[in-house]
Coordinates of C-alpha atoms and ligand atoms in Angstrom, one line a residue:
X1 CA -19.3 8.1 56.5
X2 CA -18.1 6.7 60.2
X3 CA -14.4 7.1 61.0
X4 CA -13.8 3.1 61.1
X5 CA -15.9 2.9 57.2
X6 CA -13.2 5.5 57.1
X7 CA -10.2 3.6 57.3
X8 CA -11.9 0.6 55.5
X9 CA -11.3 2.4 52.9
X10 CA -8.1 3.3 53.0
X11 CA -7.2 -0.2 51.8
X12 CA -3.3 -0.1 51.1
X13 CA -4.1 -2.7 47.9
X14 CA -1.2 -0.4 46.2
X15 CA 1.5 -2.9 47.6
X16 CA 2.1 -6.1 46.3
X17 CA 3.5 -7.9 49.4
X18 CA 2.9 -7.2 53.2
X19 CA 5.3 -7.7 55.7
X20 CA 4.5 -7.9 59.4
X21 CA 8.0 -7.0 61.8
X22 CA 10.5 -5.0 60.7
X23 CA 13.5 -7.4 62.4
X24 CA 15.6 -8.8 60.6
X25 CA 13.4 -11.2 59.2
X26 CA 10.8 -9.0 57.9
X27 CA 13.7 -6.3 56.7
X28 CA 15.8 -9.2 54.7
X29 CA 12.8 -10.4 53.0
X30 CA 11.7 -6.4 52.4
X31 CA 14.9 -5.7 50.9
X32 CA 15.2 -9.0 48.5
X33 CA 11.5 -8.7 47.0
X34 CA 11.6 -4.6 46.2
X35 CA 14.3 -5.4 43.6
X36 CA 11.1 -6.0 41.7
X37 CA 7.4 -5.6 43.9
X38 CA 6.2 -3.0 45.8
X39 CA 6.6 -4.0 49.6
X40 CA 4.7 -2.7 52.9
X41 CA 6.3 -3.5 56.2
X42 CA 3.8 -2.8 59.3
X43 CA 5.3 -2.9 62.8
X44 CA 3.4 -2.9 65.9
X45 CA 5.1 0.2 68.0
X46 CA 8.7 1.4 66.8
X47 CA 10.0 0.3 63.9
X48 CA 13.3 -0.9 66.2
X49 CA 11.0 -2.2 68.8
X50 CA 11.5 -6.0 67.9
X51 CA 14.6 -8.4 69.9
X52 CA 16.7 -7.9 66.9
X53 CA 17.8 -4.3 68.2
X54 CA 18.5 -6.0 71.1
X55 CA 21.0 -9.3 70.2
X56 CA 24.3 -8.8 72.7
X57 CA 26.6 -11.6 71.1
X58 CA 26.5 -11.8 67.1
X59 CA 26.1 -14.3 64.3
X60 CA 27.4 -17.3 63.5
X61 CA 28.8 -18.6 60.4
X62 CA 32.1 -20.7 60.1
X63 CA 34.8 -17.9 58.8
X64 CA 37.9 -19.8 60.0
X65 CA 39.8 -21.8 58.1
X66 CA 40.3 -24.5 60.6
X67 CA 36.7 -24.6 61.2
X68 CA 33.9 -26.7 59.0
X69 CA 30.0 -26.8 57.7
X70 CA 30.2 -29.9 59.7
X71 CA 31.4 -28.8 62.5
X72 CA 28.8 -26.3 63.5
X73 CA 25.7 -28.7 62.1
X74 CA 27.3 -31.2 64.4
X75 CA 27.1 -28.4 67.1
X76 CA 23.6 -27.0 66.0
X77 CA 22.3 -30.3 66.7
X78 CA 24.2 -31.3 70.2
X79 CA 22.3 -28.5 71.4
X80 CA 19.2 -29.3 69.9
X81 CA 19.5 -32.6 71.3
X82 CA 18.9 -34.5 67.8
X83 CA 15.4 -33.0 67.4
X84 CA 16.5 -30.5 64.3
X85 CA 15.8 -31.0 60.8
X86 CA 18.9 -32.3 59.6
X87 CA 18.4 -30.4 55.8
X88 CA 17.3 -27.2 57.3
X89 CA 20.3 -27.0 59.4
X90 CA 22.9 -27.2 56.5
X91 CA 20.5 -24.9 54.5
X92 CA 21.0 -22.4 57.1
X93 CA 24.7 -22.9 57.8
X94 CA 26.0 -23.0 54.3
X95 CA 24.0 -19.9 53.8
X96 CA 25.3 -18.2 56.6
X97 CA 28.6 -16.7 54.9
X98 CA 27.1 -15.0 52.2
X99 CA 24.3 -14.2 54.8
X100 CA 27.4 -12.3 56.5
X101 CA 28.7 -11.2 53.3
X102 CA 25.5 -9.1 52.4
X103 CA 25.5 -7.6 56.2
X104 CA 29.2 -6.0 55.2
X105 CA 27.7 -4.8 51.8
X106 CA 24.8 -2.8 53.8
X107 CA 27.7 -1.3 56.0
X108 CA 27.6 -3.4 59.8
X109 CA 30.5 -2.6 61.3
X110 CA 31.6 -5.7 62.4
X111 CA 34.6 -5.9 64.9
X112 CA 37.8 -7.3 63.1
X113 CA 41.2 -8.7 63.9
X114 CA 44.0 -8.2 61.9
X115 CA 42.2 -7.5 59.0
X116 CA 39.8 -10.2 59.1
X117 CA 36.4 -10.5 60.9
X118 CA 37.2 -10.9 65.3
X119 CA 35.2 -14.5 65.7
X120 CA 34.1 -14.5 69.4
X121 CA 33.2 -17.9 71.5
X122 CA 29.5 -18.4 72.9
X123 CA 28.2 -21.8 74.7
X124 CA 27.9 -24.8 73.0
X125 CA 30.4 -23.8 69.8
X126 CA 33.2 -26.2 69.2
X127 CA 35.1 -23.4 67.1
X128 CA 35.8 -19.2 67.4
X129 CA 32.6 -18.5 65.2
X130 CA 31.1 -15.4 66.3
X131 CA 30.8 -12.0 63.9
X132 CA 30.0 -9.4 65.9
X133 CA 29.8 -6.1 66.5
X134 CA 31.2 -5.5 70.1
X135 CA 28.5 -6.5 72.3
X136 CA 25.7 -4.6 70.5
X137 CA 25.4 -6.6 67.4
X138 CA 22.2 -6.6 67.0
X139 CA 21.6 -2.4 67.5
X140 CA 23.9 -2.7 64.3
X141 CA 22.3 -5.2 62.3
X142 CA 19.1 -3.5 62.7
X143 CA 20.1 0.4 61.8
X144 CA 21.7 -1.3 58.6
X145 CA 18.8 -3.2 57.6
X146 CA 16.5 -0.1 58.6
X147 CA 18.6 2.4 56.3
X148 CA 18.7 0.3 53.5
X149 CA 14.8 0.0 53.4
X150 CA 14.5 3.6 53.9
X151 CA 16.4 4.2 51.1
X152 CA 14.6 2.0 48.4
X153 CA 11.2 3.4 47.1
X154 CA 9.6 -0.1 46.4
X155 CA 9.7 -0.5 50.3
X156 CA 7.0 1.7 53.0
X157 CA 7.2 1.3 56.1
X158 CA 4.4 1.7 58.7
X159 CA 5.3 1.7 62.7
X160 CA 2.5 2.0 64.9
X161 CA 0.1 -1.0 63.3
X162 CA -0.8 -3.9 65.7
X163 CA -1.8 -6.6 63.1
X164 CA -5.1 -8.3 64.9
X165 CA -5.7 -10.9 62.7
X166 CA -4.4 -12.6 59.0
X167 CA -6.8 -11.6 56.2
X168 CA -8.4 -15.5 54.7
X169 CA -10.4 -16.6 52.9
X170 CA -13.2 -16.2 55.2
X171 CA -13.3 -12.9 55.2
X172 CA -13.8 -13.0 51.2
X173 CA -17.1 -11.0 50.5
X174 CA -18.1 -14.4 49.4
X175 CA -16.7 -17.4 51.3
X176 CA -16.2 -20.3 49.6
X177 CA -13.8 -22.3 52.1
X178 CA -9.9 -22.9 51.9
X179 CA -7.3 -20.8 53.8
X180 CA -5.8 -18.8 51.5
X181 CA -4.2 -15.7 53.1
X182 CA -4.5 -11.8 51.5
X183 CA -2.5 -9.7 54.1
X184 CA -3.9 -8.3 58.2
X185 CA -6.0 -6.2 59.6
X186 CA -4.5 -3.4 61.6
X187 CA -5.3 -1.3 64.2
X188 CA -3.5 2.3 63.4
X189 CA -2.0 2.6 67.0
X190 CA -2.8 6.7 66.6
X191 CA -5.9 6.8 65.0
X192 CA -7.8 4.0 66.6
X193 CA -9.0 2.7 63.5
X194 CA -8.4 -0.6 62.1
X195 CA -6.9 -0.4 58.7
X196 CA -7.3 -3.0 56.1
X197 CA -3.8 -4.2 54.3
X198 CA -4.9 -6.5 51.3
X199 CA -2.0 -8.5 49.1
X200 CA -1.2 -11.5 46.8
X201 CA 1.6 -12.7 49.4
X202 CA 1.9 -12.1 53.4
X203 CA 5.0 -12.5 55.5
X204 CA 4.4 -13.4 58.8
X205 CA 8.2 -12.0 60.6
X206 CA 6.6 -11.1 64.0
X207 CA 9.0 -12.4 66.5
X208 CA 8.5 -14.5 69.6
X209 CA 6.7 -14.9 72.8
X210 CA 8.6 -14.5 74.9
X211 CA 6.8 -12.2 77.5
X212 CA 4.8 -15.1 78.0
X213 CA 7.0 -15.1 80.9
X214 CA 7.3 -13.1 84.2
X215 CA 11.0 -12.9 83.4
X216 CA 12.0 -13.0 80.1
X217 CA 15.0 -10.9 78.0
X218 CA 12.6 -10.3 74.7
X219 CA 11.3 -6.5 74.4
X220 CA 7.7 -5.6 75.4
X221 CA 6.1 -6.7 72.4
X222 CA 7.2 -10.0 72.0
X223 CA 3.9 -11.0 72.6
X224 CA 3.6 -14.2 70.3
X225 CA 1.1 -12.7 68.3
X226 CA 2.6 -13.9 64.7
X227 CA 2.4 -17.9 66.2
X228 CA -1.1 -16.6 67.2
X229 CA -2.4 -14.9 64.2
X230 CA -0.9 -17.8 62.0
X231 CA -2.7 -20.3 64.3
X232 CA -5.8 -19.2 64.3
X233 CA -5.9 -18.5 60.6
X234 CA -4.9 -22.4 60.7
X235 CA -1.0 -22.9 60.0
X236 CA 0.2 -26.0 62.4
X237 CA 2.5 -24.8 64.8
X238 CA 5.3 -27.5 66.2
X239 CA 7.8 -27.9 69.4
X240 CA 6.3 -24.6 72.0
X241 CA 7.4 -26.4 74.5
X242 CA 10.7 -25.1 74.2
X243 CA 11.1 -22.4 75.2
X244 CA 14.7 -21.5 75.9
X245 CA 16.7 -19.7 79.1
X246 CA 19.1 -17.7 79.5
X247 CA 21.3 -18.1 82.1
X248 CA 22.2 -14.8 82.8
X249 CA 20.4 -12.3 83.1
X250 CA 20.9 -9.2 85.2
X251 CA 19.8 -9.8 88.7
X252 CA 18.4 -6.0 89.7
X253 CA 15.6 -5.1 91.1
X254 CA 15.0 -1.7 88.9
X255 CA 16.8 -3.3 85.6
X256 CA 14.4 -6.6 85.1
X257 CA 15.6 -8.1 81.7
X258 CA 19.3 -6.7 81.2
X259 CA 21.1 -9.8 79.2
X260 CA 24.7 -10.3 80.1
X261 CA 25.9 -12.1 77.1
X262 CA 26.8 -15.5 76.6
X263 CA 30.2 -13.8 74.9
X264 CA 31.0 -13.0 78.7
X265 CA 31.7 -16.8 79.3
X266 CA 32.7 -16.7 75.8
X267 CA 36.0 -15.0 76.3
X268 CA 36.6 -16.7 79.8
X269 CA 33.9 -15.4 83.0
X270 CA 32.7 -18.0 85.3
X271 CA 29.5 -18.6 87.1
X272 CA 30.1 -18.8 90.7
X273 CA 28.5 -20.0 93.8
X274 CA 28.1 -16.2 95.6
X275 CA 28.8 -17.3 98.7
X276 CA 31.6 -19.8 98.3
X277 CA 33.3 -18.6 95.2
X278 CA 32.9 -22.4 94.5
X279 CA 32.7 -23.0 90.1
X280 CA 29.5 -25.6 90.3
X281 CA 29.6 -26.0 86.8
X282 CA 32.0 -29.0 87.8
X283 CA 29.3 -30.9 89.3
X284 CA 26.4 -30.4 85.8
X285 CA 29.3 -30.6 83.1
X286 CA 32.8 -31.1 83.9
X287 CA 34.2 -31.1 80.6
X288 CA 32.1 -28.1 78.9
X289 CA 31.8 -26.2 81.8
X290 CA 30.5 -22.6 81.5
X291 CA 30.9 -23.4 77.3
X292 CA 28.2 -26.3 77.7
X293 CA 24.8 -25.3 76.1
X294 CA 22.1 -22.7 77.5
X295 CA 19.6 -25.5 79.0
X296 CA 22.8 -27.3 80.8
X297 CA 23.9 -24.5 82.2
X298 CA 20.5 -23.1 82.8
X299 CA 19.4 -25.6 84.7
X300 CA 22.5 -25.9 86.6
X301 CA 21.7 -22.6 87.6
X302 CA 18.5 -23.3 88.5
X303 CA 19.5 -26.0 91.1
X304 CA 21.6 -23.9 92.8
X305 CA 19.4 -21.3 93.5
X306 CA 16.7 -23.6 94.9
X307 CA 19.5 -26.2 96.6
X308 CA 21.1 -23.2 98.6
X309 CA 17.5 -20.7 98.7
X310 CA 19.7 -18.1 97.0
X311 CA 18.6 -14.9 94.7
X312 CA 21.2 -15.4 92.2
X313 CA 24.6 -16.9 91.4
X314 CA 27.9 -14.8 90.0
X315 CA 29.6 -14.4 86.7
X316 CA 32.7 -13.5 86.9
X317 CA 35.1 -12.1 84.6
X318 CA 37.4 -10.0 86.8
X319 CA 40.1 -12.0 86.6
X320 CA 40.8 -10.7 82.9
X321 CA 42.6 -7.7 81.9
X322 CA 40.2 -4.4 82.8
X323 CA 41.3 -3.6 79.2
X324 CA 40.1 -6.9 77.7
X325 CA 37.0 -6.6 79.5
X326 CA 36.0 -2.8 78.5
X327 CA 36.9 -3.5 75.1
X328 CA 34.9 -6.6 74.2
X329 CA 31.8 -5.3 76.4
X330 CA 31.5 -1.7 76.3
X331 CA 27.7 -1.8 76.7
X332 CA 27.5 -4.3 79.4
X333 CA 30.5 -2.1 81.5
X334 CA 28.9 1.2 80.7
X335 CA 25.0 -0.2 82.0
X336 CA 26.5 -1.9 84.0
X337 CA 28.4 0.8 85.8
X338 CA 25.8 2.9 86.0
X339 CA 24.3 0.2 88.8
X340 CA 27.4 0.3 90.7
X341 CA 28.8 -2.5 89.4
X342 CA 32.1 -2.6 88.1
X343 CA 32.5 -6.0 85.9
X344 CA 36.6 -5.7 85.7
X345 CA 37.1 -5.4 89.5
X346 CA 33.6 -7.6 91.1
X347 CA 31.5 -10.4 89.9
X348 CA 27.8 -9.9 88.2
X349 CA 24.7 -10.9 90.1
X350 CA 23.0 -13.1 87.3
X351 CA 19.8 -15.1 87.3
X352 CA 18.4 -17.1 83.8
X353 CA 15.5 -16.1 82.4
X354 CA 13.7 -16.8 79.2
X355 CA 15.3 -15.9 75.9
X356 CA 14.3 -17.8 72.8
X357 CA 11.0 -19.2 71.6
X358 CA 12.2 -22.4 69.7
X359 CA 9.0 -23.1 68.6
X360 CA 6.5 -21.6 66.4
X361 CA 5.4 -21.5 63.0
X362 CA 5.8 -24.6 60.8
X363 CA 7.8 -23.7 57.7
X364 CA 9.8 -25.5 54.9
X365 CA 12.6 -24.5 53.3
X366 CA 11.1 -22.2 50.9
X367 CA 9.0 -20.2 54.0
X368 CA 6.0 -21.4 53.3
X369 CA 3.6 -22.4 55.6
X370 CA 0.0 -24.5 55.0
X371 CA -1.3 -21.7 54.1
X372 CA -0.7 -20.7 50.7
X373 CA -0.5 -16.8 50.0
X374 CA 1.3 -16.5 53.5
X375 CA 5.4 -17.2 54.6
X376 CA 7.2 -16.4 57.5
X377 CA 10.7 -16.2 58.8
X378 CA 12.3 -15.6 61.8
X379 CA 11.7 -16.7 65.4
X380 CA 8.0 -16.6 65.0
X381 CA 8.3 -19.7 62.9
X382 CA 9.9 -23.5 63.5
X383 CA 11.9 -24.0 60.2
X384 CA 13.7 -27.4 62.0
X385 CA 17.4 -25.7 62.2
X386 CA 16.9 -25.4 66.4
X387 CA 15.9 -28.8 67.6
X388 CA 14.8 -29.1 71.3
X389 CA 17.7 -25.9 71.9
X390 CA 18.4 -23.4 69.9
X391 CA 22.4 -22.9 69.3
X392 CA 23.6 -19.1 70.5
X393 CA 24.2 -16.8 67.9
X394 CA 22.1 -19.3 65.4
X395 CA 18.8 -17.2 65.1
X396 CA 19.8 -13.6 63.7
X397 CA 21.2 -16.1 60.7
X398 CA 17.9 -18.2 60.4
X399 CA 16.0 -14.5 60.2
X400 CA 18.6 -13.7 56.9
X401 CA 18.6 -17.3 55.6
X402 CA 14.6 -17.6 55.9
X403 CA 14.1 -14.0 55.1
X404 CA 15.7 -14.3 51.5
X405 CA 14.1 -17.8 50.9
X406 CA 10.4 -16.2 51.8
X407 CA 11.4 -13.5 49.0
X408 CA 13.0 -15.4 46.7
X409 CA 9.9 -17.6 46.6
X410 CA 7.3 -15.1 46.5
X411 CA 8.9 -13.6 43.5
X412 CA 9.7 -17.0 41.5
X413 CA 6.2 -17.8 41.2
X414 CA 4.9 -14.0 41.5
X415 CA 3.2 -14.8 38.6
X416 CA 1.2 -17.5 39.3
X417 CA -0.1 -16.3 42.8
X418 CA -4.0 -14.7 42.4
X419 CA -5.2 -11.5 43.0
X420 CA -7.0 -10.8 45.9
X421 CA -10.7 -11.5 46.1
X422 CA -12.4 -8.4 47.5
X423 CA -12.2 -8.3 51.3
X424 CA -15.3 -7.5 54.0
X425 CA -14.3 -4.9 56.3
X426 CA -13.7 -5.1 59.8
X427 CA -16.8 -5.9 61.8
X428 CA -17.6 -2.5 63.1
X429 CA -19.9 -4.0 65.9
X430 CA -17.6 -3.6 69.0
X431 CA -18.4 0.1 69.8
X432 CA -17.8 0.0 73.2
X433 CA -14.3 1.2 74.9
X434 CA -13.4 -0.9 78.0
X435 CA -13.8 1.4 80.9
X436 CA -12.1 -1.4 82.9
X437 CA -8.4 -1.8 81.5
X438 CA -7.4 -3.6 84.7
X439 CA -9.0 -6.5 83.8
X440 CA -6.4 -6.5 81.1
X441 CA -3.3 -5.7 83.3
X442 CA -4.2 -8.5 86.1
X443 CA -5.0 -11.4 83.2
X444 CA -1.9 -10.6 81.9
X445 CA 0.2 -10.9 85.2
X446 CA -1.3 -13.8 85.8
X447 CA -0.6 -15.3 82.6
X448 CA 3.0 -14.6 82.7
X449 CA 3.4 -15.4 86.6
X450 CA 1.7 -18.8 86.4
X451 CA 4.0 -19.8 83.1
X452 CA 7.6 -18.7 84.7
X453 CA 6.3 -20.4 88.3
X454 CA 4.5 -24.0 86.5
X455 CA 5.7 -24.0 82.7
X456 CA 9.9 -22.9 83.9
X457 CA 12.9 -24.2 83.6
X458 CA 12.2 -27.8 85.3
X459 CA 8.5 -29.0 85.0
X460 CA 6.1 -31.5 85.8
X461 CA 2.7 -33.0 84.2
X462 CA 0.9 -31.9 87.8
X463 CA 2.3 -28.3 87.5
X464 CA 1.8 -28.1 83.5
X465 CA -2.0 -29.4 84.5
X466 CA -2.5 -26.6 86.8
X467 CA -1.2 -24.4 83.9
X468 CA -3.8 -25.9 81.8
X469 CA -6.6 -25.1 84.2
X470 CA -5.7 -21.4 84.4
X471 CA -5.7 -21.0 81.0
X472 CA -8.9 -22.6 80.4
X473 CA -10.7 -20.3 83.2
X474 CA -8.6 -17.5 81.1
X475 CA -9.7 -18.0 78.0
X476 CA -13.7 -17.4 78.2
X477 CA -13.2 -14.4 80.3
X478 CA -10.4 -12.9 77.7
X479 CA -12.4 -14.5 74.2
X480 CA -15.5 -12.2 76.1
X481 CA -14.1 -9.5 76.7
X482 CA -12.1 -9.4 73.1
X483 CA -16.0 -10.1 71.6
X484 CA -17.3 -6.7 73.6
X485 CA -14.9 -3.9 73.2
X486 CA -13.1 -1.6 70.7
X487 CA -9.5 -3.3 70.4
X488 CA -6.4 -1.3 71.8
X489 CA -3.1 -2.8 71.4
X490 CA -2.8 -4.4 75.2
X491 CA -6.0 -6.7 74.4
X492 CA -4.8 -8.0 70.6
X493 CA -1.6 -8.6 73.0
X494 CA -3.2 -10.2 76.1
X495 CA -5.5 -12.4 73.7
X496 CA -2.3 -13.9 71.8
X497 CA -0.1 -14.1 75.2
X498 CA -3.0 -16.5 76.1
X499 CA -3.2 -18.7 73.1
X500 CA 0.9 -18.7 73.2
X501 CA 1.2 -20.1 76.8
X502 CA -1.7 -23.3 76.0
X503 CA 0.2 -23.4 72.7
X504 CA 3.3 -23.8 75.1
X505 CA 1.6 -26.3 78.3
X506 CA -0.2 -28.6 75.0
X507 CA 3.1 -29.1 73.7
X508 CA 4.8 -29.7 77.3
X509 CA 2.1 -32.1 78.1
X510 CA 2.1 -34.0 74.8
X511 CA 6.0 -34.6 75.4
X512 CA 6.3 -37.4 77.2
X513 CA 10.6 -37.4 77.5
X514 CA 12.5 -34.7 78.7
X515 CA 15.1 -33.7 75.8
X516 CA 16.7 -30.4 75.3
X517 CA 14.8 -27.1 77.4
X518 CA 11.6 -29.3 78.2
X519 CA 13.0 -31.0 81.5
X520 CA 10.0 -33.0 83.4
X521 CA 10.6 -34.7 86.0
X522 CA 8.0 -37.1 86.0
X523 CA 9.7 -38.2 82.3
X524 CA 13.5 -38.0 83.0
X525 CA 14.7 -39.5 80.0
X526 CA 15.0 -40.0 76.3
X527 CA 12.5 -41.2 74.3
X528 CA 14.3 -43.9 71.3
X529 CA 12.0 -41.9 68.5
X530 CA 12.7 -38.5 68.2
X531 CA 9.6 -36.4 67.1
X532 CA 8.3 -33.4 66.8
X533 CA 5.2 -31.5 68.4
X534 CA 3.2 -30.6 66.2
X535 CA -0.2 -28.7 66.8
X536 CA -3.0 -29.1 64.5
X537 CA -5.6 -25.8 64.9
Ligands
FAD601 P1 12.0 -9.5 65.9 O1 13.4 -8.6 65.5 O2 11.5 -9.4 67.2 O3 10.9 -8.3 64.9 C1 9.5 -8.9 65.2 C2 9.0 -7.2 64.4 O4 7.6 -7.8 64.8 C3 8.9 -5.9 65.2 O5 8.7 -5.0 64.8 C4 7.6 -5.9 65.9 O6 7.2 -5.1 65.9 C5 7.0 -6.8 65.5 N1 5.3 -7.3 65.8 C6 5.3 -8.0 66.7 N2 3.8 -8.3 67.2 C7 3.6 -7.1 65.7 C8 2.0 -6.9 65.4 N3 0.8 -7.7 66.0 N4 1.6 -6.4 64.7 C9 2.9 -6.1 63.4 N5 3.5 -6.0 63.9 C10 5.0 -6.2 64.9 N6 20.3 -14.1 68.6 C11 20.8 -14.3 67.7 O7 21.6 -14.8 66.9 N7 22.3 -13.7 68.7 C12 22.5 -12.6 69.7 O8 23.4 -12.5 69.6 C13 21.5 -12.1 70.5 N8 21.3 -11.9 71.2 C14 20.0 -11.9 71.9 C15 19.9 -10.8 73.0 C16 18.3 -10.7 73.7 C17 18.7 -9.6 74.6 C18 17.7 -11.2 73.0 C19 15.9 -11.2 73.5 C20 17.7 -12.2 71.8 C21 18.8 -12.2 71.4 N9 18.5 -12.7 70.1 C22 20.3 -13.2 69.5 C23 17.8 -13.2 69.5 C24 17.4 -12.6 68.2 O9 17.7 -11.0 68.6 C25 16.4 -12.6 67.3 O10 15.7 -14.4 67.8 C26 16.4 -12.0 66.1 O11 16.4 -11.0 66.3 C27 14.3 -12.0 65.8 O12 14.4 -11.2 64.6 P2 12.7 -11.8 64.1 O13 13.2 -10.6 63.0 O14 12.2 -12.9 64.1 O15 12.0 -10.7 64.8
SIN602 C1 24.1 -14.0 74.0 O1 24.4 -12.6 73.5 O2 24.4 -14.7 75.0 C2 22.4 -14.1 73.3 C3 23.2 -14.7 72.2 C4 21.6 -15.6 71.4 O3 21.2 -15.2 71.7 O4 22.0 -15.9 70.4

């Protein structure tokens, strides 16, 4: 038996459900499913490598007596420029308080204020409603979910597994058409073998595609794998042009993707021209100023940088008492002090950077995708919650609500789900190792650079067409390379990065208006009809 055949033989049909991704969405689903079923969670690299662990600001939930669900719904729809699905928005927002209760039960040590949970404020929110653990909420949430999953005998977690492609009916021994999903082929990063993981139900929770851009706050693995896998398997993808840029990423030549949480502005931080000290938001949104939604603030900063030839603008919270700043933002304070910046005394240099993928795999309120056997949750999806621009701190919430929805749906319909058929082994014909890793590196860098320059905060049709041309050229090269050599994580990611770039550019070209995060100089106005950009494979 060859090594690869060995890996194929190690088929893991011992599990009922396979989850791709160990972030907030994947682990929420796993914990709920494990009440009755045996669950396998696969993750690329380490189990804490997704965006969840990096989240800073917190989780939005209506918990204050003076606040209402209706307020939160309105704020979400205003930020989303009306492209949101109201039913999905209500679905998520009404479930937020119970999601927070479950996290408290799991031991997430949210900050308190006189016995109640402390609520901070972020851009686009009309009320204080962000629960948080200092300025490192994501790490606390990820740790609590992992602790609970590791302690659960019905959950097995395997890090170091890069999912390559979903197993569909095309991979059955006797292909009969149709698009049922039966699990996933995944690369074991240690052995280099490709494993078959087969199950009655699969949940895609593989996070966003932020790394398609040169500058992004997202972790290294956010290469759109989940979106690309679902697309290749035949699922619709929507609103991919809605890539969110966070206004305030630290500008530093060594540390390239450190986020300065929106809560710094929520707690009084001002944006200023670095030379004149002018609070420039007066020119862009005099009412909401620094707390306008992210698209407005990011475009304002982009405009200042381009208009005055700046490298960055300043975010200044040094007018607040030093103790207040240190107490609210200990992680950021320590990080900046390490770089020689004392935020209690001086402004922080910041630039916008890609931050969140609002579009993704189309799901309904049961987290069902178009493909039987495949559910999806979290940043890889387009559930209707975010519309044209995600409201700050609504995304962890979406992970909890839709992770739970996917699990409940699978549990409800478990007895009706068919047993998997016999599945073909991984195609072993690609036996030679590539001797030119430079091709991968070069293409990866090229994609990220042209996406930043041509498909960024402000777009034009000409720039988008240039990007589309570059993608068409690279596509052939990447597919040839993928078809010829043994797969590696870098190669799998490059293929998915390119696929994600193509989905973003195709969607952006299709939207002939400026709405939310999609701003184009060629169509600066809003269209009267509100429509999702839905791509069909
Ligand atoms: P992730 O947490 O990204 O997890 C994805 C998982 O999929 C990982 O385990 C990864 O290894 C795995 N994976 C990916 N590809 C593969 C593959 N091919 N094979 C196997 N596994 C794979 N949102 C908020 O609501 N509040 C905040 O304060 C906030 N702050 C943020 C700060 C930063 C710096 C960033 C980057 C994002 C922030 N967000 C915040 C957004 C939020 O963190 C994410 O949207 C959310 O955590 C996504 O969770 P997820 O479970 O969908 O995916
Ligand atoms: C932040 O802390 O600014 C990020 C919040 C978010 O992305 O929702």
